[in-house]
Coordinates of C-alpha atoms in Angstrom, one line a residue:
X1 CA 9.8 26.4 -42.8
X2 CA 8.2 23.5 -41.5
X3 CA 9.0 21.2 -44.1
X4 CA 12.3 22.0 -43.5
X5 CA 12.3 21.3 -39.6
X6 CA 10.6 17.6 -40.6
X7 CA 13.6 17.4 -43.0
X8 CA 16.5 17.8 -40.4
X9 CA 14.2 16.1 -37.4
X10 CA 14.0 13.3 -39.6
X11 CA 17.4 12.9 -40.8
X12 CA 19.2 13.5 -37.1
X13 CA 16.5 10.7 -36.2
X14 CA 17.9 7.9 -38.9
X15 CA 21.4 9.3 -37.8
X16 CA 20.7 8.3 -34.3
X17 CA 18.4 5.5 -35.4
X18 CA 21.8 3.9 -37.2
X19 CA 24.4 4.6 -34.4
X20 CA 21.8 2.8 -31.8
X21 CA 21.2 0.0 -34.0
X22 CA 24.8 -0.4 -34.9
X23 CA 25.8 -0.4 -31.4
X24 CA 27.8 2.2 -31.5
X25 CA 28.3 4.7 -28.4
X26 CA 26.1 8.1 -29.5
X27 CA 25.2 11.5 -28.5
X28 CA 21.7 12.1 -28.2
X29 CA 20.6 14.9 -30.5
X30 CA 18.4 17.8 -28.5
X31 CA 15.2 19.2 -30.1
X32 CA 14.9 21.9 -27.8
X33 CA 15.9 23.3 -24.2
X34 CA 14.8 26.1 -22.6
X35 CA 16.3 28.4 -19.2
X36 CA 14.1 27.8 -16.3
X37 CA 15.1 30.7 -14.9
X38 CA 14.2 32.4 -18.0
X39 CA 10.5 30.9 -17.4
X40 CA 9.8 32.9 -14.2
X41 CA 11.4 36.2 -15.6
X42 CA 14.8 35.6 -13.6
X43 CA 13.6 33.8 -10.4
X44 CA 15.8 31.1 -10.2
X45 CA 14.7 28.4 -10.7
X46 CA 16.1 25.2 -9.0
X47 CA 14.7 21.0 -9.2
X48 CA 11.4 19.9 -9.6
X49 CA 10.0 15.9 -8.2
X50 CA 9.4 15.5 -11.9
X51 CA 7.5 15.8 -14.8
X52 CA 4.2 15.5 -15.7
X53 CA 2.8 15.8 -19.5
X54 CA -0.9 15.8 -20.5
X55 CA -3.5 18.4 -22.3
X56 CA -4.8 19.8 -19.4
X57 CA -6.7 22.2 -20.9
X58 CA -8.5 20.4 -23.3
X59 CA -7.1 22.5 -26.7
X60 CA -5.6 19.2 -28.1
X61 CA -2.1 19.9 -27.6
X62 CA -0.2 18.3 -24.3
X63 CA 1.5 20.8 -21.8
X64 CA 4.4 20.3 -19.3
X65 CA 3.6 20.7 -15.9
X66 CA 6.9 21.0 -13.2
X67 CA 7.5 22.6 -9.9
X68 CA 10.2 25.0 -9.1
X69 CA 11.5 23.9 -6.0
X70 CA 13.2 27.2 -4.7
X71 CA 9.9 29.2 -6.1
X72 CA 7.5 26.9 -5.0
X73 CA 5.2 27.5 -7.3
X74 CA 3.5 25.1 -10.2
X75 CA 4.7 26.0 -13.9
X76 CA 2.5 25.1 -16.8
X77 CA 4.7 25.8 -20.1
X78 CA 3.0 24.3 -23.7
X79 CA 4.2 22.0 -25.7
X80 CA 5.3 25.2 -28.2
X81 CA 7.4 26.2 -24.9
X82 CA 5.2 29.7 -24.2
X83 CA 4.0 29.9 -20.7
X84 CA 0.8 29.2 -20.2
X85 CA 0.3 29.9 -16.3
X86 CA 1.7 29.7 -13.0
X87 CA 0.8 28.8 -9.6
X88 CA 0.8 30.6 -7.4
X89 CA 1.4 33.6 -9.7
X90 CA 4.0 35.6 -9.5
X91 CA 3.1 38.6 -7.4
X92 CA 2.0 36.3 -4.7
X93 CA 4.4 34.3 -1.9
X94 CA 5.7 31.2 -2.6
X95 CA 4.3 28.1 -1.0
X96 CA 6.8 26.2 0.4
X97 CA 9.8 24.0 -1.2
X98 CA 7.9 21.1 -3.3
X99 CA 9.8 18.0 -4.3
X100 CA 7.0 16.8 -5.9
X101 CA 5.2 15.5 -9.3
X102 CA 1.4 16.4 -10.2
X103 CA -1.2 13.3 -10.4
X104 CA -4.1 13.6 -12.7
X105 CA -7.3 13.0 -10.8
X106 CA -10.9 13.8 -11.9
X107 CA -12.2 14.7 -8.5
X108 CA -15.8 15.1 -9.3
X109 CA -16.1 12.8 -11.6
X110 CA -17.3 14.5 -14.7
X111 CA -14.6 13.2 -16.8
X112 CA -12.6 15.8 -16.6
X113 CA -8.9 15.3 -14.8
X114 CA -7.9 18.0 -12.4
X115 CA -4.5 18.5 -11.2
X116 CA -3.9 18.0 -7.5
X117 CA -0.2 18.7 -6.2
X118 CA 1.2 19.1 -2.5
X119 CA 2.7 22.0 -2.2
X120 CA 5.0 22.6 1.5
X121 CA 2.2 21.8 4.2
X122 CA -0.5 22.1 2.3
X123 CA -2.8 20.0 -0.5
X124 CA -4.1 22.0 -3.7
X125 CA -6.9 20.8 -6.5
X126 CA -6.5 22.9 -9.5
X127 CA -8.7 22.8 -13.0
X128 CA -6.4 22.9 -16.2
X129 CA -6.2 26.5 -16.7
X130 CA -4.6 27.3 -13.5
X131 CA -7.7 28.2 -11.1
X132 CA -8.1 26.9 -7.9
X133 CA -10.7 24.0 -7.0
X134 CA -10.1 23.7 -3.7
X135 CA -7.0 23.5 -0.9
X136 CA -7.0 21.8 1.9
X137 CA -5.4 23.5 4.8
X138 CA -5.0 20.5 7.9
X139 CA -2.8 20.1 10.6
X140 CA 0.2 19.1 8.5
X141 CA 3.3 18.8 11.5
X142 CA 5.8 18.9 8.1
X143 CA 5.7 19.4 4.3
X144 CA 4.4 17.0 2.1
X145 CA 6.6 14.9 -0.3
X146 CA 5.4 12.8 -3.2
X147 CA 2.9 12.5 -6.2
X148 CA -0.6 12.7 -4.1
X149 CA -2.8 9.5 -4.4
X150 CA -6.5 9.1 -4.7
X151 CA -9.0 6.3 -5.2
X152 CA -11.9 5.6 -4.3
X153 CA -11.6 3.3 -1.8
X154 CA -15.0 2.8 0.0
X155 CA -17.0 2.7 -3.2
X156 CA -19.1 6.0 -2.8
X157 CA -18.0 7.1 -6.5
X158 CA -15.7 9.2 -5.1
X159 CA -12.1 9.5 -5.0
X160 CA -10.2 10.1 -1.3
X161 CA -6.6 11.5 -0.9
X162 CA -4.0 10.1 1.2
X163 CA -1.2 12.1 2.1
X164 CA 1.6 11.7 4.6
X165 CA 4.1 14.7 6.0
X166 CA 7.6 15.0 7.7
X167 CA 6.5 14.4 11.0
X168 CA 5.6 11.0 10.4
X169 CA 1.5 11.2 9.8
X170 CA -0.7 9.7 7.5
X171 CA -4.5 11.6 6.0
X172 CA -7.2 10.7 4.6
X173 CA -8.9 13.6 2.5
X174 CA -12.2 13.5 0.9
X175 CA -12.9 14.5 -2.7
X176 CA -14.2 18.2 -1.1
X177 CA -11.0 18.4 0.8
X178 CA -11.9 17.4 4.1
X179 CA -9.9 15.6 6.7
X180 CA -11.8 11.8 7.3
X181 CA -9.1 10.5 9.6
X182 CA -5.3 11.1 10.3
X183 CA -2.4 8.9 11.6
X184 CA 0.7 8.9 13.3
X185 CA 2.8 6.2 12.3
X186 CA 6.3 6.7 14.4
X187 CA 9.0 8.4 12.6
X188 CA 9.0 10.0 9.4
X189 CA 10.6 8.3 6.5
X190 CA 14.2 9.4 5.3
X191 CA 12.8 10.4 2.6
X192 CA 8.4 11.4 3.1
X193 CA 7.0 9.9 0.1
X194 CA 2.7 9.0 -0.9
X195 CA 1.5 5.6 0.4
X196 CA 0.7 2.8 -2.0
X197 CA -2.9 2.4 -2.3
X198 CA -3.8 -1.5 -3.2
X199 CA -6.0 -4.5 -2.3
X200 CA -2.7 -5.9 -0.9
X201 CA -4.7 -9.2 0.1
X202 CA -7.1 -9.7 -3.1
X203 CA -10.5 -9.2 -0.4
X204 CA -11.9 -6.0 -2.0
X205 CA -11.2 -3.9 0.1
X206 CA -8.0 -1.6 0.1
X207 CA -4.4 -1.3 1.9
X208 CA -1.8 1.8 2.2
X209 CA 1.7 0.2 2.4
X210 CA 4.6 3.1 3.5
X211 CA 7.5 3.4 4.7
X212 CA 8.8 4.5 7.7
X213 CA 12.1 5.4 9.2
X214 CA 11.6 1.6 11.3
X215 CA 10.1 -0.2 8.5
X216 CA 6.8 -0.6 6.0
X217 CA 3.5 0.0 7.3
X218 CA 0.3 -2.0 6.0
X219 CA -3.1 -0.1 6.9
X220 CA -6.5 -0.5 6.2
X221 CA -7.2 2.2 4.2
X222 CA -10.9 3.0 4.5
X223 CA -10.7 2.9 8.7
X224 CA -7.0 3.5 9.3
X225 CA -6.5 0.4 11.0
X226 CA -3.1 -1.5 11.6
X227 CA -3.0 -5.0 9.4
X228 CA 1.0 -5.5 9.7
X229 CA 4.3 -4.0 10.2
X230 CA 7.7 -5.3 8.7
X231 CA 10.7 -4.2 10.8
X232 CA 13.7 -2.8 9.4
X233 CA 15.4 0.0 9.2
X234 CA 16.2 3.1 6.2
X235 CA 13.5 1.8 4.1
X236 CA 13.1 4.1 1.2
X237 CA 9.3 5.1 -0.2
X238 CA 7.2 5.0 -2.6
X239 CA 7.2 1.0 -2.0
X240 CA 6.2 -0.9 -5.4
X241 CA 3.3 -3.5 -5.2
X242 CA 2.9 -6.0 -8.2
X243 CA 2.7 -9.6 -8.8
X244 CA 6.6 -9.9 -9.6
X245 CA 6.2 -13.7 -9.7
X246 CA 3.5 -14.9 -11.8
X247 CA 1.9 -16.7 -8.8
X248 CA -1.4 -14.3 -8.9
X249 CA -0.6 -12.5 -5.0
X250 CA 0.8 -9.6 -4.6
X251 CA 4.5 -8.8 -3.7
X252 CA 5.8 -5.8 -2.3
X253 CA 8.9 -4.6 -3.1
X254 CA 11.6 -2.3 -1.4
X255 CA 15.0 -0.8 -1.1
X256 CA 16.9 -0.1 1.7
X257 CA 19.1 3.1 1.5
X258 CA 22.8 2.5 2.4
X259 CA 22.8 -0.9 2.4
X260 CA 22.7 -1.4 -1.0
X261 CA 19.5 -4.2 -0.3
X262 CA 16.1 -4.8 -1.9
X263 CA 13.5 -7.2 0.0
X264 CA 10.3 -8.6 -1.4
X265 CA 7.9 -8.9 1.0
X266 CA 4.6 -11.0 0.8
X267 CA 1.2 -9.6 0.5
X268 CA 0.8 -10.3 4.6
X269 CA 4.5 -8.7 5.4
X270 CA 6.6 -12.1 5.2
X271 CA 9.7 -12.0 3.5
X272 CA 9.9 -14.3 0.8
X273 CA 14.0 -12.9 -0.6
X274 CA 16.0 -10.1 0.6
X275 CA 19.3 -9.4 -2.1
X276 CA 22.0 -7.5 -1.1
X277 CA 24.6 -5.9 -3.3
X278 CA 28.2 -7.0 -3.6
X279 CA 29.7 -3.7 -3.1
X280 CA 29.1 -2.0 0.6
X281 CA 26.7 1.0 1.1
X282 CA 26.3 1.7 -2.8
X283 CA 23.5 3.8 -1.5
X284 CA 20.1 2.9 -3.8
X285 CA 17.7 5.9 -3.1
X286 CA 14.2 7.0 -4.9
X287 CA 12.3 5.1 -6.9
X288 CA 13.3 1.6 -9.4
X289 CA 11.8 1.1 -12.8
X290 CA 9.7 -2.8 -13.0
X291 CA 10.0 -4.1 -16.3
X292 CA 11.0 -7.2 -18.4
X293 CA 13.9 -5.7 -19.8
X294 CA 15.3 -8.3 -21.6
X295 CA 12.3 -10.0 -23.2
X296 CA 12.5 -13.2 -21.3
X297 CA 9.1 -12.9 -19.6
X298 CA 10.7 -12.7 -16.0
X299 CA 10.4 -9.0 -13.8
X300 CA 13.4 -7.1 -13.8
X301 CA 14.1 -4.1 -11.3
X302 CA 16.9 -1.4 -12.3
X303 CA 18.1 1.0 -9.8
X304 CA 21.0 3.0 -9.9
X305 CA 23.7 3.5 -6.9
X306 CA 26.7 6.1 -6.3
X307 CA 28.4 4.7 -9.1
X308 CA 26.8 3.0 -12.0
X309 CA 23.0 0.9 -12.9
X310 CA 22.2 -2.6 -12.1
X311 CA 19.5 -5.1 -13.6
X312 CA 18.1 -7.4 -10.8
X313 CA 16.0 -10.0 -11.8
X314 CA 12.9 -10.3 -8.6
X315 CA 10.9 -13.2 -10.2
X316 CA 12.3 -16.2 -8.6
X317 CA 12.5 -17.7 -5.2
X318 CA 15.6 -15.5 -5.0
X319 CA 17.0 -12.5 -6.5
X320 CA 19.7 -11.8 -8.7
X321 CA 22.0 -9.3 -10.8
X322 CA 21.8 -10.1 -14.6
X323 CA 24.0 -6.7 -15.1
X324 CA 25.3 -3.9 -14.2
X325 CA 26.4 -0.3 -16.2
X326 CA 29.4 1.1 -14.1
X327 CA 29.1 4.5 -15.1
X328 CA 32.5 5.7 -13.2
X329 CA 34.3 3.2 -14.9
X330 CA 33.3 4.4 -18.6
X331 CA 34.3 7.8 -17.9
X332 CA 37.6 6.5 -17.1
X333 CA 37.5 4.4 -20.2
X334 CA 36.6 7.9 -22.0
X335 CA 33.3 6.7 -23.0
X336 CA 31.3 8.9 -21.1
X337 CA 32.4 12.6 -20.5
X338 CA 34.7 12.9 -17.1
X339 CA 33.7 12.8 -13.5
X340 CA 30.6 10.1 -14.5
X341 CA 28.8 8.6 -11.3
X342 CA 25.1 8.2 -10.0
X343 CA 24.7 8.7 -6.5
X344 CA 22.0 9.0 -4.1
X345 CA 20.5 12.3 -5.6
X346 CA 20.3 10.7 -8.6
X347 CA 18.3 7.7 -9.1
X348 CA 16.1 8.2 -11.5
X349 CA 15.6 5.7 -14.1
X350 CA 12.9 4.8 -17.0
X351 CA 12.4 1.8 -19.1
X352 CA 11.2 2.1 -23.4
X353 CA 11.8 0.9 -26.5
X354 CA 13.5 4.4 -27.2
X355 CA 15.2 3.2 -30.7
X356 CA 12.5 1.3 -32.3
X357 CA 14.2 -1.9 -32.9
X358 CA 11.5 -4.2 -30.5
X359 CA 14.5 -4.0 -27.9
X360 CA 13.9 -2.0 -24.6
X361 CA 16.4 0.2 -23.2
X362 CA 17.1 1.5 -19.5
X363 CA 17.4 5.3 -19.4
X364 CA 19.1 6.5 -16.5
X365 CA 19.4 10.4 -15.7
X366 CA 22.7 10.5 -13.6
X367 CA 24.2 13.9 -13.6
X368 CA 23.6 13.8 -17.7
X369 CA 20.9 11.7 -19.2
X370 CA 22.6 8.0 -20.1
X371 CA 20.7 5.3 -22.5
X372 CA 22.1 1.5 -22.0
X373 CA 20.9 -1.6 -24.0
X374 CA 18.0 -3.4 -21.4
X375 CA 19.4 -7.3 -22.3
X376 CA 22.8 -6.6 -21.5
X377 CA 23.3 -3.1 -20.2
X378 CA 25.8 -2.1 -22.4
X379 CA 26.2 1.9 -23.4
X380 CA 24.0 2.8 -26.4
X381 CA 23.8 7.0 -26.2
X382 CA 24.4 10.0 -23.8
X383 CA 24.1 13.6 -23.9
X384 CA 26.0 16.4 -22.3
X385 CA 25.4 19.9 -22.5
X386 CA 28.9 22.0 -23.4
X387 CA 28.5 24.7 -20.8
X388 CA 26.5 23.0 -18.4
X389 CA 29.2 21.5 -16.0
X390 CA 29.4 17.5 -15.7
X391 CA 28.6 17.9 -12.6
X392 CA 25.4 19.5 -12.5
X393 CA 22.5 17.2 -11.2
X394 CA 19.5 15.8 -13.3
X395 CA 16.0 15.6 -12.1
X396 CA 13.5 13.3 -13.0
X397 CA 12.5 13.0 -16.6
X398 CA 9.5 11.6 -18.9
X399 CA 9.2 10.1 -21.9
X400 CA 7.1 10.1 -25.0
X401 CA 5.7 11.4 -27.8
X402 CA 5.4 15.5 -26.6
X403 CA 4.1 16.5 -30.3
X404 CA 2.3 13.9 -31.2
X405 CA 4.2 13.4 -34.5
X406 CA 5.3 9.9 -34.3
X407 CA 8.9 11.1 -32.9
X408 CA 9.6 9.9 -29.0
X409 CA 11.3 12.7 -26.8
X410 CA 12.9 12.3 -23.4
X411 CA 12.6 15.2 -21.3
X412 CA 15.4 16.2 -18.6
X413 CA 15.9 18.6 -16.3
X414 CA 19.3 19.7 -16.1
X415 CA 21.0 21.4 -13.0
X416 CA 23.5 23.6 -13.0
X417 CA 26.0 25.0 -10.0
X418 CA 24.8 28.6 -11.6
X419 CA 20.8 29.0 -12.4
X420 CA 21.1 30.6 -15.6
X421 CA 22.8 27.2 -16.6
X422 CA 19.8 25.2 -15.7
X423 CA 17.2 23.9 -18.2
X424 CA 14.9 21.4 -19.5
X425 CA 15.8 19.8 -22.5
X426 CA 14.0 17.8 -24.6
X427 CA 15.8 15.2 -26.0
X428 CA 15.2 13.4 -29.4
X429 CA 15.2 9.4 -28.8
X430 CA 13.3 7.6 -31.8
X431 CA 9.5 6.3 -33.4
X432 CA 6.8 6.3 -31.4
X433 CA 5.1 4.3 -30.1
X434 CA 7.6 1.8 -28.6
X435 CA 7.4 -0.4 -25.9
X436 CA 7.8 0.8 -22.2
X437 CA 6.9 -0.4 -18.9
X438 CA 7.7 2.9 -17.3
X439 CA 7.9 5.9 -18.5
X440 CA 8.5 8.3 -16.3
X441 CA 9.6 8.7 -12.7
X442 CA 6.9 7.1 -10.5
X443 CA 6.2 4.7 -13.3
X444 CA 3.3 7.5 -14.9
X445 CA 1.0 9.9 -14.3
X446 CA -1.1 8.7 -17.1
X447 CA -5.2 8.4 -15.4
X448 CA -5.8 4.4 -15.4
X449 CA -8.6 5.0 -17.9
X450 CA -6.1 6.2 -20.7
X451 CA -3.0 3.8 -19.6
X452 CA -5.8 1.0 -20.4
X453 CA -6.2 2.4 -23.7
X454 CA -2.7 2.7 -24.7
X455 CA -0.4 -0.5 -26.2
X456 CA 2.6 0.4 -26.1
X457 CA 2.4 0.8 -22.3
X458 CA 2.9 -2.6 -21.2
X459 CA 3.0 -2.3 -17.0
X460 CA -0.4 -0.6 -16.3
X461 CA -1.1 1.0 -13.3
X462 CA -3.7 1.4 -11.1
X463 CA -4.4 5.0 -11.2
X464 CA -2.1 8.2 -11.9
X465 CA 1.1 7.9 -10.2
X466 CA 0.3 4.5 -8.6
X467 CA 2.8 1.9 -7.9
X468 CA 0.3 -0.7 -7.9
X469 CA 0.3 -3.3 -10.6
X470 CA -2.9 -5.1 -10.5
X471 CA -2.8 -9.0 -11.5
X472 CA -4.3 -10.1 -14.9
X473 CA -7.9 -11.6 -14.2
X474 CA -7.7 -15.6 -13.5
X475 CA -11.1 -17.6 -13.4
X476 CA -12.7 -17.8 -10.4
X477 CA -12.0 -21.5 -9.6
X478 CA -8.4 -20.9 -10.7
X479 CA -7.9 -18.3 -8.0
X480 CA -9.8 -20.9 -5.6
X481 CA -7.1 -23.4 -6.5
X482 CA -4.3 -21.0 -6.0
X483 CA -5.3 -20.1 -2.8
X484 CA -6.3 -23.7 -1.2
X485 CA -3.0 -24.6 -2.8
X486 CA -0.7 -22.2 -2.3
X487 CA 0.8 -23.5 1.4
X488 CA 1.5 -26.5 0.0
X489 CA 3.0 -25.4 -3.2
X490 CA 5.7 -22.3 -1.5
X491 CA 5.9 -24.0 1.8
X492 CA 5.5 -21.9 5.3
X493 CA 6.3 -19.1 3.8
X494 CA 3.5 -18.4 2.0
X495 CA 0.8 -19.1 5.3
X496 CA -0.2 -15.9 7.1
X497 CA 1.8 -15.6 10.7
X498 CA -0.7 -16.8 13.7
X499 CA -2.8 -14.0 14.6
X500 CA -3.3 -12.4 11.5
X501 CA -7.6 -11.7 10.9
X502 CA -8.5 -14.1 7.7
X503 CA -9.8 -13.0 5.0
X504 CA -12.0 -14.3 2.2
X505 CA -10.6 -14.4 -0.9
X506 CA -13.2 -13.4 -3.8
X507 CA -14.3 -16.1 -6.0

């Protein structure tokens, strides 16, 4: 029976294989799907923040972990789609309405990773199996959004938690789940996502970047203090911090919802480009995918908007659009299935090498998932399910090898108007490994100690869920050059603003 499921996956794989290759416009073939109603015995089930995939229990086989939003409650299924556990369980209340994705964090440090998840106002630690480490119960004004983020960020071996909530605060939480210091940083963001934890400035020690309803904060992350503030307004978290330039600092990067903008900001809060898009309010929300995405060694961003993707290349002095997938128009062109748009609920995109062919490709999930060529972002494959309404909205997905056969899958969460219609499906894309800068939705939730490990994924991280790209290592007298240089090279706008405390670089 087996042989004969290798059989068909592997011919519907060379059939999908071929039609990618050829260029030809394809439905993506499904492996699997399953209710998620049907998973919490007819509690309806409705949107998760996204997916996370990892052998948490240490039997050797990866599981799925995803919230139910409406349930609130943590669902562990296995990679053989039995249910494994559920948190809280069933005959005990809900806890709050998470829109949020699990990081991987070995809290004591014996090597094991537990699971640590925000769920409404509150911050659990769980071990693989489903048991309770730890919660931590503070004075959380609002619920908690985001993939939590720990590091160990004054070098006691230990890893701290920084969460922020609705109402606008930022915590610090020890590894035992203790509150070390809080925040409030004005107004909550539209949309209360984690902080980026970095060494924004390259001194050793670390920042939290966020960002707020009037702009991006820039913290010191072991004492809370204030290093900067960039003004503006409808700033959309998680921010992205990398080296999008090549010129060994960091850049942060963000998106402004509504205006259809994306800034790049220096590693002191300057803004080097801001980049606007041509069409007005085309409403980018959630988080981009980084990645060279053509293969020409420069950083792209894709983002989707309320009616189609766009490639923006951020490596240059100034920004710019290299291509963009108008989804609407296609379904009027009848190659995608009717009433085809992204929107603002929908902007969740990853980047992989999906077909094997040493080409990346940009895989949006708007309304149905959508697979478009990364050099020129022309339509490649789609799939819609007959039954499940065009409509219905998609959640984010991940991507990778779930069975670890050498087969990649792409797993969506489909929404329906009706919850019996909903489901996660797994998708069946094409050889693995391939290539991918990200992932999954929040780049990955891959520990930094196996993301170093793996090849094929080529934008590492700096811990589980981080959206911090550290630098590749320069020699020390290179870096002293680059810094002594660096005004005179990029002009003004590369000197910290008057006032700001100065910091030695490490050398």
């Amino acid at each position: 029976m087996r042989s004969l499921k290798v059989l068909v996956c592997s011919a519907v794989l060379s059939l999908l294989l071929s039609l990618l290759s050829a260029g030809a416009v394809g439905q993506l073939a499904r492996r699997w799907a399953v209710n998620t109603s049907e998973i919490l015995s007819g509690h309806a089930f409705w949107g998760s923040g996204g997916l996370t995939v990892w052998d948490v229990d240490g039997d050797k086989r990866d599981e799925i972990l995803f919230t139910s939003r409406n349930e609130g409650r943590l669902v562990c299924l296995g990679s053989d789609l039995e249910l494994r556990w559920v948190f809280p369980p069933m005959d005990q209340p809900r806890l709050g309405a998470p829109f949020v994705k699990v990081s991987l964090v070995d809290v004591d440090n014996d090597g094991v990773f537990e699971l640590s998840l925000a769920l409404g106002q509150k911050l659990y630690v769980l071990r693989g199996r489903g048991d309770l480490v730890w919660v931590w119960d503070g004075p959380a004004l609002g619920s908690i959004c985001g993939a939590p983020q720990a590091y160990d960020v004054d070098d006691d071996g230990y890893v701290e938690f920084f969460l922020t909530d609705g109402s606008g605060r930022l915590y610090r939480i020890s590894h035992g789940g203790e509150t070390v210091w809080s925040r409030n940083l004005g107004s909550s963001s539209l949309a209360v996502a984690q902080p980026t934890i970095c060494d924004l400035d390259r001194d050793g020690g670390y920042e939290l970047v966020w960002a707020t309803a009037e702009g991006v904060c820039c913290i010191d992350a072991e004492t809370g203090a204030d290093e900067w503030v960039y003004q503006a307004s409808d700033v959309v978290p998680p921010i992205a911090v990398a080296d999008v330039n090549g010129d060994h600092e960091y850049e942060v990067v963000l998106w402004k919802k509504g205006l259809g903008k994306v800034v790049c900001l220096s590693f002191y809060g300057a803004e080097l480009w801001s980049w606007e898009h041509w069409l007005a309010s085309p409403s980018p929300f959630h988080c981009p995918a980084l990645g060279d995405v053509d293969g020409d060694g420069r950083m792209d961003l894709v983002i989707i908007t309320n009616w189609g993707g766009f490639c923006l290349d951020v490596s240059g002095a100034e920004a710019f659009a290299k291509w963009e997938a108008n989804f609407t128009a296609w379904s009027e062109e009848g190659l995608l299935p009717l009433v085809t748009y992204g929107g603002e609920l929908f902007s969740y995109q990853s980047i992989a090498d999906v077909d094997g062919d040493g080409r990346l490709e940009v895989l949006w999930v708007a309304r149905f998932p959508i697979v478009v060529d990364g050099a020129t972002g022309g339509l490649k494959a789609y799939y819609s399910e007959e039954g499940i309404p065009v409509e219905a909205a998609t959640f984010p997905g991940w991507w990778g090898d779930l069975e670890g056969d050498g087969v990649s899958e792409w797993l969506c969460e489909l929404e329906a108007p009706q919850f019996p219609q909903s489901q996660i499906c797994c998708l069946q894309t094409g050889r693995f490994p391939g290539v991918s800068p990200w992932p999954e939705y929040y780049h990955s939730a891959y520990p930094a100690e196996y993301q170093q490990e793996q090849g094929w994924l080529v934008l590492k991280s700096a811990y589980s869920n981080s959206l911090w790209f550290p630098v590749s290592e320069v020699p020390a007298l290179a870096l002293l050059f680059i810094s002594l240089t660096a005004p005179f090279i990029r002009g003004s706008s590369s000197r910290p603003p008057q006032g700001r405390q100065s910091r030695t670089w490490e050398v």
